[in-house]
Coordinates of C-alpha atoms in Angstrom, one line a residue:
X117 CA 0.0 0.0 0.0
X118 CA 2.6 2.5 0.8
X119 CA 4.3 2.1 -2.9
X120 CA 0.8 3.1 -3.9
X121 CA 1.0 6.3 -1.9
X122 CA 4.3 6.7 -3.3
X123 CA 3.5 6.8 -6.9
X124 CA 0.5 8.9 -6.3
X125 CA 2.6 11.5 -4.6
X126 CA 5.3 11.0 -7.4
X127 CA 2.6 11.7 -9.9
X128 CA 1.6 14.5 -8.3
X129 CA 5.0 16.0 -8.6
X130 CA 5.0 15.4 -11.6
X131 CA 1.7 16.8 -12.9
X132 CA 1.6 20.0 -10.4
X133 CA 2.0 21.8 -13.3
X134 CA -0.2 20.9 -15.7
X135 CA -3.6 23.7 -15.3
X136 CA -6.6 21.6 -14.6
X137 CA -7.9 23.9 -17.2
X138 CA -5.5 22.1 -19.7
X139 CA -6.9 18.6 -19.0
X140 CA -10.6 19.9 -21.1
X141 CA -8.2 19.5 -24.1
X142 CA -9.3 15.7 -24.1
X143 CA -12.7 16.8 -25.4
X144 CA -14.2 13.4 -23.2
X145 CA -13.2 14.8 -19.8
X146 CA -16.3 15.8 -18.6
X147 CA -17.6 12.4 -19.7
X148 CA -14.8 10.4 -18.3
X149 CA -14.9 11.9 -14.7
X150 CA -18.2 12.2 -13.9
X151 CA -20.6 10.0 -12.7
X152 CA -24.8 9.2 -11.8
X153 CA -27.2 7.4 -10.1
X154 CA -30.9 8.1 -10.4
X155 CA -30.7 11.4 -11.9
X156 CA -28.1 12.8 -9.2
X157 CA -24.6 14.2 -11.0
X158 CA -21.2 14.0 -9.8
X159 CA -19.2 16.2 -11.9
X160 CA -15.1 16.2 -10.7
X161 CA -13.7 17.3 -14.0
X162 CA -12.6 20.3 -12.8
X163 CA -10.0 18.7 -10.3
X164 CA -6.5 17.7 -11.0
X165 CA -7.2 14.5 -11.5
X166 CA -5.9 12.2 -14.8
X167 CA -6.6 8.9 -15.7
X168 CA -3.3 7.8 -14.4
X169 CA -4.5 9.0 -10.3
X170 CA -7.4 7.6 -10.5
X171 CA -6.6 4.4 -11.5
X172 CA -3.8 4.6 -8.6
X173 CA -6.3 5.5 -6.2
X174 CA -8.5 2.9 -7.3
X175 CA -5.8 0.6 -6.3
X176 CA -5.4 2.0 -3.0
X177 CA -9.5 1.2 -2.9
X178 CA -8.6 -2.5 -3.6
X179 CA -6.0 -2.8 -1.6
X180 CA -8.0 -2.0 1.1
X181 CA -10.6 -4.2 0.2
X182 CA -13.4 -1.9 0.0
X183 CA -15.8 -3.8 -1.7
X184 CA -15.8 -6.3 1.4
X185 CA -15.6 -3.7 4.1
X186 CA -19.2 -2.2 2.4
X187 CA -20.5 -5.5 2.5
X188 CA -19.7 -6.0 6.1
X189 CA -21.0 -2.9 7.0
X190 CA -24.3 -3.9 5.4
X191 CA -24.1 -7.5 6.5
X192 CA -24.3 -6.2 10.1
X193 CA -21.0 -7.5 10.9
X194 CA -19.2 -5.4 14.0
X195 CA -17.0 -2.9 12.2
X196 CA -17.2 -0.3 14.8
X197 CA -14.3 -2.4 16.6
X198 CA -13.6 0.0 19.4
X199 CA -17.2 -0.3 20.7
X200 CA -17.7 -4.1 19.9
X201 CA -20.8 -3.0 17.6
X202 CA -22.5 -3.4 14.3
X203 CA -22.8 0.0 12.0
X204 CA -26.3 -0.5 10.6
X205 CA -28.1 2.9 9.8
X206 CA -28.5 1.5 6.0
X207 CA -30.9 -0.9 7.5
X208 CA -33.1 1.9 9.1
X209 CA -34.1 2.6 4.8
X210 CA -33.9 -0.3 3.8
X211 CA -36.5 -1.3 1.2
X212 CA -36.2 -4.8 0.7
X213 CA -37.5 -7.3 3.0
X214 CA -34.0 -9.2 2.6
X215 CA -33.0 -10.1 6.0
X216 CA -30.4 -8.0 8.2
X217 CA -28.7 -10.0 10.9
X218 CA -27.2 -8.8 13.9
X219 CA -26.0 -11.8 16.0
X220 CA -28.2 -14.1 14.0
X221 CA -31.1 -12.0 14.7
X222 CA -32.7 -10.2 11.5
X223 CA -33.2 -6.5 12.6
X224 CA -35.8 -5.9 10.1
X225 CA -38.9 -6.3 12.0
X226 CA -38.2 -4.7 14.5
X227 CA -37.3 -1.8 12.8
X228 CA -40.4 -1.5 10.7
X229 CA -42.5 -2.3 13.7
X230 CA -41.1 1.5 15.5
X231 CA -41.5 3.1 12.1
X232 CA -45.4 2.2 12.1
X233 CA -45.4 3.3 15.8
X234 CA -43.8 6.6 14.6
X235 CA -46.4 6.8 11.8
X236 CA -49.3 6.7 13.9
X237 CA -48.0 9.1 16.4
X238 CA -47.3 11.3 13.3
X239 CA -50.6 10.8 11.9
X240 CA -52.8 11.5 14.7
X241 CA -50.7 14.4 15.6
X242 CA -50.9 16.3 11.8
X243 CA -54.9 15.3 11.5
X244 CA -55.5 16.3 15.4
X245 CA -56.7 12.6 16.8
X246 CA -53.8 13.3 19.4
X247 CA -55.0 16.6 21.0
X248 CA -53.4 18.9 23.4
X249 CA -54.4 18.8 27.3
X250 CA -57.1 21.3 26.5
X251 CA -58.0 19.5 23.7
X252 CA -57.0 21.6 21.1
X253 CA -54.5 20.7 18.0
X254 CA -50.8 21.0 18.6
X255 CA -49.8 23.9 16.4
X256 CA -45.6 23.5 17.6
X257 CA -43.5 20.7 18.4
X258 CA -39.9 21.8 19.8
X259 CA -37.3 18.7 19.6
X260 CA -34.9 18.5 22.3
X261 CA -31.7 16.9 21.7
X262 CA -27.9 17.8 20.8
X263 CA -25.6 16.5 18.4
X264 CA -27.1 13.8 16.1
X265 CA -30.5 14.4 18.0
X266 CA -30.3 17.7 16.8
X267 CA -28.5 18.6 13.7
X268 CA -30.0 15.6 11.3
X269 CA -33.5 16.3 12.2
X270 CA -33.4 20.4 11.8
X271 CA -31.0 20.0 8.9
X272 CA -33.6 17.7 7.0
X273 CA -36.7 19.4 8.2
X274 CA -35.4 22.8 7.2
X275 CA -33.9 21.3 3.6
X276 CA -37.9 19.9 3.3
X277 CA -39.3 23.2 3.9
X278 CA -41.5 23.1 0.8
X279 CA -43.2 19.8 1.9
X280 CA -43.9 21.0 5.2
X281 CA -48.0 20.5 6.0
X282 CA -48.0 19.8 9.4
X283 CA -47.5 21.4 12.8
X284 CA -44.1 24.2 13.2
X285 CA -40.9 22.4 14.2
X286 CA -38.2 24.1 16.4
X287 CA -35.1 22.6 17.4
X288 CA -33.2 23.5 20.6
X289 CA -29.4 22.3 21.6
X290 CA -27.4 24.3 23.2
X291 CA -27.2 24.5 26.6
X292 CA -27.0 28.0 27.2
X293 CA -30.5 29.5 28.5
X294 CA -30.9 31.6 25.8
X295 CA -31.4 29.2 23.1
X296 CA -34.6 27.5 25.1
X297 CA -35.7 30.7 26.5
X298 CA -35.6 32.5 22.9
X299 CA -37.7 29.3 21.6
X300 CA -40.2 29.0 24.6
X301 CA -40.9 33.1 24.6
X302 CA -42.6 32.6 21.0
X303 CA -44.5 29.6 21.7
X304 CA -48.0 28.5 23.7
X305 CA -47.4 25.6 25.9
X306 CA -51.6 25.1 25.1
X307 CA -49.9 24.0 21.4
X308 CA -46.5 22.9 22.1
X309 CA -45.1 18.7 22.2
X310 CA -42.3 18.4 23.5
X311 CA -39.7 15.9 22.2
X312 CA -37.0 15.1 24.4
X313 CA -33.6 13.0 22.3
X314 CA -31.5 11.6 24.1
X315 CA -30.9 7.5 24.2
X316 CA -30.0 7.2 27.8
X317 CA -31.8 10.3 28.7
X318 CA -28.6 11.5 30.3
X319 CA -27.2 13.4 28.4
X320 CA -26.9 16.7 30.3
X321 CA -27.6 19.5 27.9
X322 CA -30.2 17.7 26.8
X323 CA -31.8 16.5 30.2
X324 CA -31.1 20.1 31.2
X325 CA -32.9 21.7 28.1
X326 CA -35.7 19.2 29.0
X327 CA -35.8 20.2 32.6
X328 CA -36.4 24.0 31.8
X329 CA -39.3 22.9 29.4
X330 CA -41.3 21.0 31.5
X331 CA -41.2 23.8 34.0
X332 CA -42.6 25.7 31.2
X333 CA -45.3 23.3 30.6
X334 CA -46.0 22.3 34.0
X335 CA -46.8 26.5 34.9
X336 CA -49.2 26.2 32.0
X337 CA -51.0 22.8 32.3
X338 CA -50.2 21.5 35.8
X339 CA -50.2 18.0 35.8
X340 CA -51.3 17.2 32.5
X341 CA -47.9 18.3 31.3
X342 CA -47.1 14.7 30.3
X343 CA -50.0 14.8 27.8
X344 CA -47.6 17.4 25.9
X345 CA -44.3 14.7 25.8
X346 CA -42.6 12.5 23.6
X347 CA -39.2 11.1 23.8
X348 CA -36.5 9.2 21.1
X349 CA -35.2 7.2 24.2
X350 CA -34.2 3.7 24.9
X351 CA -34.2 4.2 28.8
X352 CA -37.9 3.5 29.4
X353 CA -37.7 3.7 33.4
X354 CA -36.2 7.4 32.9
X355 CA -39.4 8.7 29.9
X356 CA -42.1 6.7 32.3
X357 CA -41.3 8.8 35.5
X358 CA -41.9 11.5 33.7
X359 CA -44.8 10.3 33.3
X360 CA -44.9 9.8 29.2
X361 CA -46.6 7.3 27.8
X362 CA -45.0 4.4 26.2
X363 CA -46.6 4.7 23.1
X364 CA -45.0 8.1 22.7
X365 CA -41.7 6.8 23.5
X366 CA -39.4 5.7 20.2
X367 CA -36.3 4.0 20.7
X368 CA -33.8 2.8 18.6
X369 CA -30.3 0.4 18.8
X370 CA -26.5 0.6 19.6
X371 CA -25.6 -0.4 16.2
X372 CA -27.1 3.6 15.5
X373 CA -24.7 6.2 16.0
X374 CA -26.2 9.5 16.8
X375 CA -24.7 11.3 13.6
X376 CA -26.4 8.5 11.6
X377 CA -29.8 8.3 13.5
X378 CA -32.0 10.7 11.6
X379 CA -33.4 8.0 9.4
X380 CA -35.4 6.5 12.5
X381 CA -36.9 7.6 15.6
X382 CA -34.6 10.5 15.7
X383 CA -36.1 11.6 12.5
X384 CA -39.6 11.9 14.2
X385 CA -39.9 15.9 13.7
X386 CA -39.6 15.3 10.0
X387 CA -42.3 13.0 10.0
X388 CA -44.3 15.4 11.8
X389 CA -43.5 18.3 9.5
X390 CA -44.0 16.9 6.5
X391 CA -46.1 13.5 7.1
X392 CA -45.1 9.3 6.6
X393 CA -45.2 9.6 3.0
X394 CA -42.4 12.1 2.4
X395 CA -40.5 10.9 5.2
X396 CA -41.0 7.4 3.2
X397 CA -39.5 8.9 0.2
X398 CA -36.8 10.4 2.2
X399 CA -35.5 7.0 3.2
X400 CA -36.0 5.6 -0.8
X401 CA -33.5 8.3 -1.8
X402 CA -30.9 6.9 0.8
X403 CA -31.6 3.2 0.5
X404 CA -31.2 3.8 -3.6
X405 CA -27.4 5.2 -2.4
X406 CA -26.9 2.4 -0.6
X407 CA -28.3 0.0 -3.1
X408 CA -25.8 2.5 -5.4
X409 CA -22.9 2.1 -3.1
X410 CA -22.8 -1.8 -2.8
X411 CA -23.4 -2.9 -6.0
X412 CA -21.9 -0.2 -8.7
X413 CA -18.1 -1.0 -10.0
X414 CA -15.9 1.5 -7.7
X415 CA -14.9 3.3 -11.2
X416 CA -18.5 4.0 -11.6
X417 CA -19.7 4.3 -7.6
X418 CA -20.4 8.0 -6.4
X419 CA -19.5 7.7 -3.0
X420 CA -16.2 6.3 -3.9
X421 CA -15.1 8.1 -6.4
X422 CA -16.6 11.4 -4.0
X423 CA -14.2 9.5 -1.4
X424 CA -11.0 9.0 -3.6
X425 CA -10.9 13.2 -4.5
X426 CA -11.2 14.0 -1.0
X427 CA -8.2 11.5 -0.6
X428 CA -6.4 13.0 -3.3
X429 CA -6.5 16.6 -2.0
X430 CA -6.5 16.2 1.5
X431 CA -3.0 13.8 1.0
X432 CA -1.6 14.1 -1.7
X433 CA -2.4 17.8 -2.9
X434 CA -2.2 18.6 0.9
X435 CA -5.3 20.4 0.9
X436 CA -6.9 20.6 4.9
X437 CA -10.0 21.6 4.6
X438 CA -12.8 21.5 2.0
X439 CA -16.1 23.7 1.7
X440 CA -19.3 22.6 1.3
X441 CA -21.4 25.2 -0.8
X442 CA -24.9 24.1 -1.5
X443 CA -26.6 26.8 -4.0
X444 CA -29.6 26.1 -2.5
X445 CA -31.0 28.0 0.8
X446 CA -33.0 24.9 2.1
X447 CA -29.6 23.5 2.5
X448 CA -28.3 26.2 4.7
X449 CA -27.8 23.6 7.5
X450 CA -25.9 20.7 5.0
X451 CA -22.4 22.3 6.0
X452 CA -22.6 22.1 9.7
X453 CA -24.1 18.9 9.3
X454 CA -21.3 17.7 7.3
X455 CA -19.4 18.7 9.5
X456 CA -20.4 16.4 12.8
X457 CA -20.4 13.7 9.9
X458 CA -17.4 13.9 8.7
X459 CA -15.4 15.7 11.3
X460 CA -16.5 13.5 13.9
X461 CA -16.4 10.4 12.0
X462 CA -13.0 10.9 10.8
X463 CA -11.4 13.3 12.8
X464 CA -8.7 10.2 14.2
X465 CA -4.7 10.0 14.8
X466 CA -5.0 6.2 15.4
X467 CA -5.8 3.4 12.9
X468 CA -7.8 0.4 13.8
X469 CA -4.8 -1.2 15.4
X470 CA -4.2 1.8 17.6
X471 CA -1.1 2.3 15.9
X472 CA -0.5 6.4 15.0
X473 CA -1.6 7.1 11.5
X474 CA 1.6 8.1 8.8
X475 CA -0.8 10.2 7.6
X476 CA -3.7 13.0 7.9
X477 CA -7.3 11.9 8.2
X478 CA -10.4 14.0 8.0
X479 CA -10.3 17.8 6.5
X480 CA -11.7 20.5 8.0
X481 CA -15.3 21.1 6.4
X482 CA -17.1 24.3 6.3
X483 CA -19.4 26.4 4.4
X484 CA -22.5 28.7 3.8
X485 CA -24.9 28.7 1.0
X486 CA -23.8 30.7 -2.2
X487 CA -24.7 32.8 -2.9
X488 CA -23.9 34.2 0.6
X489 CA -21.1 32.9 0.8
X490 CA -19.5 34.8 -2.5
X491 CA -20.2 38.0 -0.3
X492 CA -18.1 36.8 2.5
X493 CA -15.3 34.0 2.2
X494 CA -14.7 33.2 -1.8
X495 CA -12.7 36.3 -1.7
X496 CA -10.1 33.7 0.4
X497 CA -11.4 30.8 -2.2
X498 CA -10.3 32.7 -5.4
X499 CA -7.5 34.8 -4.2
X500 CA -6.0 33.6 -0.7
X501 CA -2.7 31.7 -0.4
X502 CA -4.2 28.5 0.8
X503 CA -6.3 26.4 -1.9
X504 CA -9.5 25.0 -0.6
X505 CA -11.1 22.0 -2.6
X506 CA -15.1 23.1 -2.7
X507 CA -17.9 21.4 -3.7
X508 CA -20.8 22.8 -4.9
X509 CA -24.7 21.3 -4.6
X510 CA -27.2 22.8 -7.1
X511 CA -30.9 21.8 -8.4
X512 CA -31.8 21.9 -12.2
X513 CA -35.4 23.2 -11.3
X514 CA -36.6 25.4 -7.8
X515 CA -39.7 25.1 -6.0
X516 CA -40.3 28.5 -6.2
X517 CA -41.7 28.1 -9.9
X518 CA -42.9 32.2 -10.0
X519 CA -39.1 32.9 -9.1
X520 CA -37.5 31.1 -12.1
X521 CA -35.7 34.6 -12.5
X522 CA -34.3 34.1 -9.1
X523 CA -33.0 30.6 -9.8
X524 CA -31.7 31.2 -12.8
X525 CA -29.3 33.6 -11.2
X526 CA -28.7 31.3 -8.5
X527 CA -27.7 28.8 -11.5
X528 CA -25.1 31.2 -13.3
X529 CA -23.5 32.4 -9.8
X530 CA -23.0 28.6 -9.1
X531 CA -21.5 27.8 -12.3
X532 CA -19.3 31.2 -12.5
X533 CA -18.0 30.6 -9.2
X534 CA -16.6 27.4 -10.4
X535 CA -15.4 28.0 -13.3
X536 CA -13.5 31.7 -11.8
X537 CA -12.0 29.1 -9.0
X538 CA -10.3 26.8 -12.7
X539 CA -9.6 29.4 -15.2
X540 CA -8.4 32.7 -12.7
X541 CA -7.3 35.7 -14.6
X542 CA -3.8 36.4 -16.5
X543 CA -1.4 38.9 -15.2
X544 CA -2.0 40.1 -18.9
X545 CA -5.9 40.0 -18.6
X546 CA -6.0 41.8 -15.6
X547 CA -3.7 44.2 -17.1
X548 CA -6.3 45.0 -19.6
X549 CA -9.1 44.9 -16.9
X550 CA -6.8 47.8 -15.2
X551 CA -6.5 49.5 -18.4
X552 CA -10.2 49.5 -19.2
X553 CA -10.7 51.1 -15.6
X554 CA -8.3 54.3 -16.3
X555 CA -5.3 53.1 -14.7
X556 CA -1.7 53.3 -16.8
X557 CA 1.8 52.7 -16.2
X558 CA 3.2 51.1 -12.9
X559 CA 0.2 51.6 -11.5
X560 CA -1.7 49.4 -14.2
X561 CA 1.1 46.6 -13.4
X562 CA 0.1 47.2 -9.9
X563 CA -3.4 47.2 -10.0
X564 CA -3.0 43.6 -12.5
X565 CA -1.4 42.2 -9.3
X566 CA -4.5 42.8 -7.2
X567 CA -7.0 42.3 -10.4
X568 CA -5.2 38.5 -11.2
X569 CA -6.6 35.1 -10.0
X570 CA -4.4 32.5 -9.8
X571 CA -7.0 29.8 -11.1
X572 CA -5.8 26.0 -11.2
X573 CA -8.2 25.8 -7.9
X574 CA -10.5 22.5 -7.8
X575 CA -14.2 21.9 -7.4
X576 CA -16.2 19.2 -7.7
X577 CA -20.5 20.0 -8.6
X578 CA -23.3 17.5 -7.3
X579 CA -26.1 17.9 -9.4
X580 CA -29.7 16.8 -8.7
X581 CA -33.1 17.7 -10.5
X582 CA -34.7 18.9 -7.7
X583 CA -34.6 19.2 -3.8
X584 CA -37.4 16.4 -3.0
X585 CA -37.3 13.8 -0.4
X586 CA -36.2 11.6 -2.7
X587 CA -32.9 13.6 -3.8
X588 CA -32.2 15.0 0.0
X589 CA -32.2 11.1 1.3
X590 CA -29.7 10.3 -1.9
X591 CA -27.5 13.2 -1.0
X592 CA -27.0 12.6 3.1
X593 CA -26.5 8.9 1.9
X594 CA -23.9 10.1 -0.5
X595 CA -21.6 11.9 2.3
X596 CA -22.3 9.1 4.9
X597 CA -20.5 6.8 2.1
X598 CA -18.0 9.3 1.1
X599 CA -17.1 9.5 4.6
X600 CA -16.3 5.7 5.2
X601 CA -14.5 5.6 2.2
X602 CA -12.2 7.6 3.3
X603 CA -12.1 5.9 6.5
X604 CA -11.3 2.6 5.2
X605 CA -8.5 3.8 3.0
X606 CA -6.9 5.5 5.9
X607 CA -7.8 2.4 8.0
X608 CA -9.4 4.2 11.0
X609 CA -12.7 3.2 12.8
X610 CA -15.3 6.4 11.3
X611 CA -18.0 5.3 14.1
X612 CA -16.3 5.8 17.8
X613 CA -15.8 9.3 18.7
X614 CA -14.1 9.0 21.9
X615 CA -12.7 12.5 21.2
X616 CA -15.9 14.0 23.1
X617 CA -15.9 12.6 26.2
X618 CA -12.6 14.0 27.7
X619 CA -14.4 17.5 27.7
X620 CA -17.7 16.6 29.0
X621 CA -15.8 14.7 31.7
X622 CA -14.0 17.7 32.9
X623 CA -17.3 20.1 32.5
X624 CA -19.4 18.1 34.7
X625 CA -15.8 17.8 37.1
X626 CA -16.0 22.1 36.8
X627 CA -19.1 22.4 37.5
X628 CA -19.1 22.8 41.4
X629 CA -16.4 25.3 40.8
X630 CA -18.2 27.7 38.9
X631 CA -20.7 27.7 41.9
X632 CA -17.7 28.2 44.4
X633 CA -16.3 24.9 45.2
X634 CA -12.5 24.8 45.5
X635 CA -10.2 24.9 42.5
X636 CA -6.9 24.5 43.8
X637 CA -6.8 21.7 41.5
X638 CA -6.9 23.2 38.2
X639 CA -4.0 24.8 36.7
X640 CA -3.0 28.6 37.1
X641 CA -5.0 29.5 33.5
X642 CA -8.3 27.9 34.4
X643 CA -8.5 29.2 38.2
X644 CA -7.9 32.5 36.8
X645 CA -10.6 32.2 34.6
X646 CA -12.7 30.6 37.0
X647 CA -12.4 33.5 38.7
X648 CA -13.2 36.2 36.2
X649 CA -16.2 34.6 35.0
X650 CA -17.5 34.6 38.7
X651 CA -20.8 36.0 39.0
X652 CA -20.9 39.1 41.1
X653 CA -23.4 38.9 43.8
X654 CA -24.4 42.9 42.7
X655 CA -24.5 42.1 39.4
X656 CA -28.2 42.4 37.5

């Protein structure tokens, strides 16, 4: 494997040179290095990669044995090593009635059997069968939860906007006060359910979140407070002393991580925004990835060949980051999505083996939706001294069908911007742009300087008709692929995330000290700041 890496980092030096704008000599490159799957594009032309990369990252594909590592993943076989567990979130969209076995056991069933309980709730929530403590309809539903809880389920609801028929959704995470007091102070309790997500029901920004909202409810409806509760929760003992109901309480398995759990029980606030039957076609948009994924040649597969330019920029260009720009504003919450998914999925030093890694793992991903983002950061993208890989996400067609004006600006701006990051501007060019504008002399050579783009910078395009369901579920399932790919190349475990608990250990350690305990422990830094961010007992 590592002559592999060697002769792709040999080729590199070797064709640094050569303008990615050059390679659309070959009048087949578009043709040659793209690829689809049920109307959804992936367009990687305008990268720096030739036929002679690719095939070498190909190898390092089969080397790995990548075809077999997908098929254990979807055989329910226990890749996540580090936690002694099965990776299964495929199965929560699967559409076949083939069995899925986890210790002999086929998952299926049960599966199916929460979905219907998730249905009904859903149902007789949106029609008003399940009524409010007053009996009224429930207008609101806030979903508690963090993480995976929290940013799959506002993500998707958000991107669904346009199929949204049912009651308001609202989404609240963070554990400073503000963000449940700014929800609660625009909302009737009358109207409001209350989802609490957390699997152990421990977690303790969402337990606290929750805490504060049943206050809230409890001032309004006394003890039929409960009536307003749900919970996405394995720990039944915790959601019945709170008195829910069990009907109302959706749970889901360890083979699930958070970051991959909105396709279930975590997904219940899309269901209720925008009903079973979108929320069905949601998961046929995924499961036709995954069908995708396992069965398509890897020359021809989307996620992998989405995986093997990450791999080629992030190690052997030595790009660090990549930015996620979807030119579409229902997307506005992909990029921080992407970045739990990816960040925490492959943000690793260790390989399977717990041996250091020769090599860097996950990027650092980021991004807004253009066109915003032109106004702010592509002033870096096009002209900064660091080169960051983006990727752009664009529909053929809007909902907003008596805005076609609007979108077909949207269009040019997303196509502009990515052909500006490949061909830049000449020194010459912008000499001319600085003659045009008055300027002459030194100063014309001075203002090309400023006026020039280097160019030569890479993007890759994802391309879908439209944002439905369908093409959302397709897309998540896209990255969730793309992500182990790259995680089985660099032979790390993409489902543990260990890297979280040190912090949460030490915050719930810190605690008593920012309400006075001791800190003679800590070290000189963090007592003095302990002790400027005590409250003052005259302070309003």
């Amino acid at each position: 494997m590592e002559a592999i890496w060697q002769q792709l980092e040999s080729h590199r030096v070797e064709s640094a040179n050569t303008p990615i704008l050059s390679l659309f000599g070959d009048a087949e490159r578009f043709a040659s290095f793209s690829a689809d799957s049920d109307d959804l594009l992936l367009d990687y032309s305008k990268t720096s990669l030739d036929s002679t990369a690719l095939d070498l990252l190909l190898r390092l594909a089969n080397h790995v044995d990548l075809d077999a590592k997908i098929k254990a993943m979807s055989d329910g076989d226990q890749i996540n090593t580090t936690e002694g567990r099965a990776v299964l979130h495929t199965a929560l969209r699967a559409q076949s009635d083939t069995p899925i076995l986890v210790n002999g056991v086929d998952v299926l069933p049960e599966i199916r059997s929460i979905r219907h309980q998730m249905e009904i709730f859903a149902k007789g929530v949106r029609s008003g069968e399940i009524q409010s403590a007053d009996g009224g309809r429930f207008t609101d539903v806030i979903n508690i939860g963090i993480g995976g809880s929290d940013l799959g389920p506002a993500m998707a609801t958000l991107a669904l906007t346009p199929y949204h028929d049912g009651p308001r959704c609202h989404f609240v995470s963070n554990v400073d006060g503000a963000h449940i007091h700014d929800t609660l102070a625009n909302l009737d309790p009358q109207r409001t359910l209350v989802i609490v997500a957390s699997k152990t029901f421990t977690t303790i920004e969402t337990m606290t979140n929750a805490e504060t909202a049943l206050v809230w409810l409890r001032a309004a409806l006394g003890d039929n407070a409960a009536d307003h509760l749900a919970a996405v929760s394995t720990a039944q003992d915790k959601t019945a002393a709170l008195g829910i109901a069990p009907e109302r309480v959706f749970g889901f398995e360890d083979w699930v991580g958070g970051r991959y759990s909105l396709w279930g029980p975590v997904g219940l606030p899309i269901m209720l925004a925008v009903g079973p039957e979108n929320f069905t076609d949601f998961l046929r948009g995924a499961d036709a990835m995954d069908t995708h994924f396992k069965s398509t040649p890897l020359r021809e597969n989307l996620p992998v060949l989405l995986g093997l330019v990450g791999i080629w920029h992030n190690n052997i260009c030595g790009y660090g980051s990549r930015a996620v720009l979807p030119y579409d504003q229902h997307l506005q919450r992909l990029p921080a999505y992407l970045q739990q998914l990816d960040m925490e999925s492959n943000g690793k030093r260790v390989a399977q083996d717990g041996s250091a890694l020769p090599r860097a793992s996950g990027p650092v991903v980021w991004g807004e939706p253009g066109t915003n983002g032109q106004h702010a950061f592509y002033q870096l993208l096009h002209q900064g001294t660091k080169v960051v890989p983006a990727e752009f996400l664009i529909a053929a067609e809007a909902h907003e069908s008596d805005l076609q004006h609007h979108h077909n600006l949207l269009k040019a701006n997303c196509l502009a911007q990515s052909e500006a990051l490949m061909r830049g501007r000449s020194h010459a060019e912008a000499r001319d742009v600085a003659a045009k504008r008055g300027f002459e002399g030194a100063e014309q050579d001075r203002m090309a300087a400023h006026l020039s783009f280097p160019g030569d910078r890479p993007s890759i395009t994802i391309a879908y008709p439209k944002l439905t369901p369908f093409h959302l579920g397709q897309i998540i399932a896209l990255y969730e692929h793309r992500v182990f790919t790259e995680g089985a190349i660099w032979g790390i475990n993409s489902f543990d995330q260990w890297g979280v608990e040190l912090g949460k250990e030490l915050a719930v350690a810190l605690l008593p000290m920012v309400e006075g305990a001791s800190a003679e422990t800590k070290d000189g830094s963090t007592k003095g700041l302990l002790s400027k961010l005590a409250a003052s007992p005259n302070q309003t």
